[in-house]
Amino acid sequence: MSNASSVIDRKEADKHTNGVTRIGLIALASDPTVEAEFRRMLPADGAQFFVSRVYYANDCRAEQLRAMADRIGDAALLILPGQRLGS
C-alpha cells in the first residue's frame, strides 16, 4: 500500500496552486453519481475538482473492505500525480 499524506499546510499548498482551491475525491468505482453530486456542492469561485476511483466489489464483508483499504493510498496518488491539492 502506498502512503498519501492527508495533512495540508495552507501556505505550502498556496505556493503550488497559486491560491486556487483544489479538491480531491476518492470515489468507489461502482458509484456513477458521486462526481455530479460533489460538483453541485462546489463554490462558484472556480474551485478545481479532481477524482480518482478505487475498485469496490459491492461486497461489505470485512475482508472485502480490508482489500479496498489497501488500494486507497494508490488511488489518492492518482488524483494529481506529482501535484498538490489544497488551497
mmCIF file with all atom_site columns, C-alpha atoms in Angstrom:
data_model
loop_
_atom_site.group_PDB
_atom_site.id
_atom_site.type_symbol
_atom_site.label_atom_id
_atom_site.label_alt_id
_atom_site.label_comp_id
_atom_site.label_asym_id
_atom_site.label_entity_id
_atom_site.label_seq_id
_atom_site.pdbx_PDB_ins_code
_atom_site.Cartn_x
_atom_site.Cartn_y
_atom_site.Cartn_z
_atom_site.occupancy
_atom_site.B_iso_or_equiv
_atom_site.pdbx_formal_charge
_atom_site.auth_seq_id
_atom_site.auth_comp_id
_atom_site.auth_asym_id
_atom_site.auth_atom_id
_atom_site.pdbx_PDB_model_num
ATOM 1  C CA . MET A 1 1  ? 0.000   0.000  0.000   1.00 0.00 ? 1  MET A CA 1
ATOM 2  C CA . SER A 1 2  ? 1.265   3.475  -0.832  1.00 0.00 ? 2  SER A CA 1
ATOM 3  C CA . ASN A 1 3  ? 1.202   6.368  1.594   1.00 0.00 ? 3  ASN A CA 1
ATOM 4  C CA . ALA A 1 4  ? -0.621  9.577  0.721   1.00 0.00 ? 4  ALA A CA 1
ATOM 5  C CA . SER A 1 5  ? -0.437  12.494 3.116   1.00 0.00 ? 5  SER A CA 1
ATOM 6  C CA . SER A 1 6  ? -3.763  13.920 4.208   1.00 0.00 ? 6  SER A CA 1
ATOM 7  C CA . VAL A 1 7  ? -2.251  16.888 6.047   1.00 0.00 ? 7  VAL A CA 1
ATOM 8  C CA . ILE A 1 8  ? -2.181  20.130 4.070   1.00 0.00 ? 8  ILE A CA 1
ATOM 9  C CA . ASP A 1 9  ? -0.064  23.105 5.070   1.00 0.00 ? 9  ASP A CA 1
ATOM 10 C CA . ARG A 1 10 ? -2.061  26.008 3.589   1.00 0.00 ? 10 ARG A CA 1
ATOM 11 C CA . LYS A 1 11 ? 0.953   28.285 2.943   1.00 0.00 ? 11 LYS A CA 1
ATOM 12 C CA . GLU A 1 12 ? 2.890   25.454 1.340   1.00 0.00 ? 12 GLU A CA 1
ATOM 13 C CA . ALA A 1 13 ? -0.110  24.484 -0.805  1.00 0.00 ? 13 ALA A CA 1
ATOM 14 C CA . ASP A 1 14 ? -0.556  28.089 -1.986  1.00 0.00 ? 14 ASP A CA 1
ATOM 15 C CA . LYS A 1 15 ? 2.976   28.013 -3.401  1.00 0.00 ? 15 LYS A CA 1
ATOM 16 C CA . HIS A 1 16 ? 1.953   25.162 -5.691  1.00 0.00 ? 16 HIS A CA 1
ATOM 17 C CA . THR A 1 17 ? -1.656  26.030 -6.539  1.00 0.00 ? 17 THR A CA 1
ATOM 18 C CA . ASN A 1 18 ? -1.493  29.818 -6.957  1.00 0.00 ? 18 ASN A CA 1
ATOM 19 C CA . GLY A 1 19 ? -4.236  30.096 -4.345  1.00 0.00 ? 19 GLY A CA 1
ATOM 20 C CA . VAL A 1 20 ? -6.744  28.083 -6.401  1.00 0.00 ? 20 VAL A CA 1
ATOM 21 C CA . THR A 1 21 ? -8.714  25.640 -4.290  1.00 0.00 ? 21 THR A CA 1
ATOM 22 C CA . ARG A 1 22 ? -8.188  22.055 -5.421  1.00 0.00 ? 22 ARG A CA 1
ATOM 23 C CA . ILE A 1 23 ? -10.418 19.337 -4.038  1.00 0.00 ? 23 ILE A CA 1
ATOM 24 C CA . GLY A 1 24 ? -9.606  15.655 -4.460  1.00 0.00 ? 24 GLY A CA 1
ATOM 25 C CA . LEU A 1 25 ? -12.078 12.797 -4.095  1.00 0.00 ? 25 LEU A CA 1
ATOM 26 C CA . ILE A 1 26 ? -11.520 9.070  -3.961  1.00 0.00 ? 26 ILE A CA 1
ATOM 27 C CA . ALA A 1 27 ? -14.756 7.533  -5.226  1.00 0.00 ? 27 ALA A CA 1
ATOM 28 C CA . LEU A 1 28 ? -15.920 3.955  -5.408  1.00 0.00 ? 28 LEU A CA 1
ATOM 29 C CA . ALA A 1 29 ? -15.543 2.618  -8.939  1.00 0.00 ? 29 ALA A CA 1
ATOM 30 C CA . SER A 1 30 ? -19.118 1.346  -8.716  1.00 0.00 ? 30 SER A CA 1
ATOM 31 C CA . ASP A 1 31 ? -20.650 4.761  -7.852  1.00 0.00 ? 31 ASP A CA 1
ATOM 32 C CA . PRO A 1 32 ? -21.880 6.538  -11.003 1.00 0.00 ? 32 PRO A CA 1
ATOM 33 C CA . THR A 1 33 ? -23.335 9.614  -9.273  1.00 0.00 ? 33 THR A CA 1
ATOM 34 C CA . VAL A 1 34 ? -20.841 10.859 -6.702  1.00 0.00 ? 34 VAL A CA 1
ATOM 35 C CA . GLU A 1 35 ? -18.909 13.132 -9.086  1.00 0.00 ? 35 GLU A CA 1
ATOM 36 C CA . ALA A 1 36 ? -22.004 15.045 -10.197 1.00 0.00 ? 36 ALA A CA 1
ATOM 37 C CA . GLU A 1 37 ? -23.184 15.331 -6.590  1.00 0.00 ? 37 GLU A CA 1
ATOM 38 C CA . PHE A 1 38 ? -19.857 16.776 -5.449  1.00 0.00 ? 38 PHE A CA 1
ATOM 39 C CA . ARG A 1 39 ? -19.675 19.189 -8.404  1.00 0.00 ? 39 ARG A CA 1
ATOM 40 C CA . ARG A 1 40 ? -23.062 20.642 -7.412  1.00 0.00 ? 40 ARG A CA 1
ATOM 41 C CA . MET A 1 41 ? -21.622 21.440 -3.962  1.00 0.00 ? 41 MET A CA 1
ATOM 42 C CA . LEU A 1 42 ? -18.554 23.288 -5.268  1.00 0.00 ? 42 LEU A CA 1
ATOM 43 C CA . PRO A 1 43 ? -18.330 27.037 -4.810  1.00 0.00 ? 43 PRO A CA 1
ATOM 44 C CA . ALA A 1 44 ? -18.821 29.089 -7.955  1.00 0.00 ? 44 ALA A CA 1
ATOM 45 C CA . ASP A 1 45 ? -15.442 30.812 -7.492  1.00 0.00 ? 45 ASP A CA 1
ATOM 46 C CA . GLY A 1 46 ? -13.506 28.409 -9.677  1.00 0.00 ? 46 GLY A CA 1
ATOM 47 C CA . ALA A 1 47 ? -12.502 25.639 -7.292  1.00 0.00 ? 47 ALA A CA 1
ATOM 48 C CA . GLN A 1 48 ? -10.983 22.707 -9.155  1.00 0.00 ? 48 GLN A CA 1
ATOM 49 C CA . PHE A 1 49 ? -12.283 19.179 -8.546  1.00 0.00 ? 49 PHE A CA 1
ATOM 50 C CA . PHE A 1 50 ? -10.310 16.004 -9.256  1.00 0.00 ? 50 PHE A CA 1
ATOM 51 C CA . VAL A 1 51 ? -11.426 12.396 -8.876  1.00 0.00 ? 51 VAL A CA 1
ATOM 52 C CA . SER A 1 52 ? -9.718  9.055  -8.621  1.00 0.00 ? 52 SER A CA 1
ATOM 53 C CA . ARG A 1 53 ? -11.519 5.768  -8.190  1.00 0.00 ? 53 ARG A CA 1
ATOM 54 C CA . VAL A 1 54 ? -10.929 2.694  -6.109  1.00 0.00 ? 54 VAL A CA 1
ATOM 55 C CA . TYR A 1 55 ? -12.233 -0.750 -7.014  1.00 0.00 ? 55 TYR A CA 1
ATOM 56 C CA . TYR A 1 56 ? -15.118 -1.923 -4.847  1.00 0.00 ? 56 TYR A CA 1
ATOM 57 C CA . ALA A 1 57 ? -16.632 -5.380 -5.209  1.00 0.00 ? 57 ALA A CA 1
ATOM 58 C CA . ASN A 1 58 ? -20.100 -4.327 -3.925  1.00 0.00 ? 58 ASN A CA 1
ATOM 59 C CA . ASP A 1 59 ? -19.478 -6.662 -1.015  1.00 0.00 ? 59 ASP A CA 1
ATOM 60 C CA . CYS A 1 60 ? -19.481 -5.334 2.552   1.00 0.00 ? 60 CYS A CA 1
ATOM 61 C CA . ARG A 1 61 ? -17.782 -8.301 4.179   1.00 0.00 ? 61 ARG A CA 1
ATOM 62 C CA . ALA A 1 62 ? -14.819 -7.324 6.346   1.00 0.00 ? 62 ALA A CA 1
ATOM 63 C CA . GLU A 1 63 ? -12.223 -8.989 4.115   1.00 0.00 ? 63 GLU A CA 1
ATOM 64 C CA . GLN A 1 64 ? -13.504 -7.133 1.037   1.00 0.00 ? 64 GLN A CA 1
ATOM 65 C CA . LEU A 1 65 ? -13.437 -3.795 2.862   1.00 0.00 ? 65 LEU A CA 1
ATOM 66 C CA . ARG A 1 66 ? -9.882  -4.506 4.068   1.00 0.00 ? 66 ARG A CA 1
ATOM 67 C CA . ALA A 1 67 ? -8.837  -5.290 0.498   1.00 0.00 ? 67 ALA A CA 1
ATOM 68 C CA . MET A 1 68 ? -10.299 -1.976 -0.662  1.00 0.00 ? 68 MET A CA 1
ATOM 69 C CA . ALA A 1 69 ? -8.483  -0.138 2.142   1.00 0.00 ? 69 ALA A CA 1
ATOM 70 C CA . ASP A 1 70 ? -5.195  -1.465 0.795   1.00 0.00 ? 70 ASP A CA 1
ATOM 71 C CA . ARG A 1 71 ? -5.896  0.296  -2.548  1.00 0.00 ? 71 ARG A CA 1
ATOM 72 C CA . ILE A 1 72 ? -6.966  3.715  -1.232  1.00 0.00 ? 72 ILE A CA 1
ATOM 73 C CA . GLY A 1 73 ? -3.424  5.114  -0.968  1.00 0.00 ? 73 GLY A CA 1
ATOM 74 C CA . ASP A 1 74 ? -2.716  4.200  -4.585  1.00 0.00 ? 74 ASP A CA 1
ATOM 75 C CA . ALA A 1 75 ? -5.980  5.835  -5.682  1.00 0.00 ? 75 ALA A CA 1
ATOM 76 C CA . ALA A 1 76 ? -5.021  9.011  -3.794  1.00 0.00 ? 76 ALA A CA 1
ATOM 77 C CA . LEU A 1 77 ? -1.688  9.189  -5.590  1.00 0.00 ? 77 LEU A CA 1
ATOM 78 C CA . LEU A 1 78 ? -3.523  9.160  -8.944  1.00 0.00 ? 78 LEU A CA 1
ATOM 79 C CA . ILE A 1 79 ? -5.657  12.244 -8.219  1.00 0.00 ? 79 ILE A CA 1
ATOM 80 C CA . LEU A 1 80 ? -2.998  14.706 -9.435  1.00 0.00 ? 80 LEU A CA 1
ATOM 81 C CA . PRO A 1 81 ? 0.275   12.804 -9.847  1.00 0.00 ? 81 PRO A CA 1
ATOM 82 C CA . GLY A 1 82 ? 3.208   14.987 -8.872  1.00 0.00 ? 82 GLY A CA 1
ATOM 83 C CA . GLN A 1 83 ? 0.997   17.934 -7.917  1.00 0.00 ? 83 GLN A CA 1
ATOM 84 C CA . ARG A 1 84 ? -0.580  19.141 -4.697  1.00 0.00 ? 84 ARG A CA 1
ATOM 85 C CA . LEU A 1 85 ? -4.160  19.564 -3.658  1.00 0.00 ? 85 LEU A CA 1
ATOM 86 C CA . GLY A 1 86 ? -5.273  22.291 -1.276  1.00 0.00 ? 86 GLY A CA 1
ATOM 87 C CA . SER A 1 87 ? -5.880  25.997 -1.486  1.00 0.00 ? 87 SER A CA 1
#
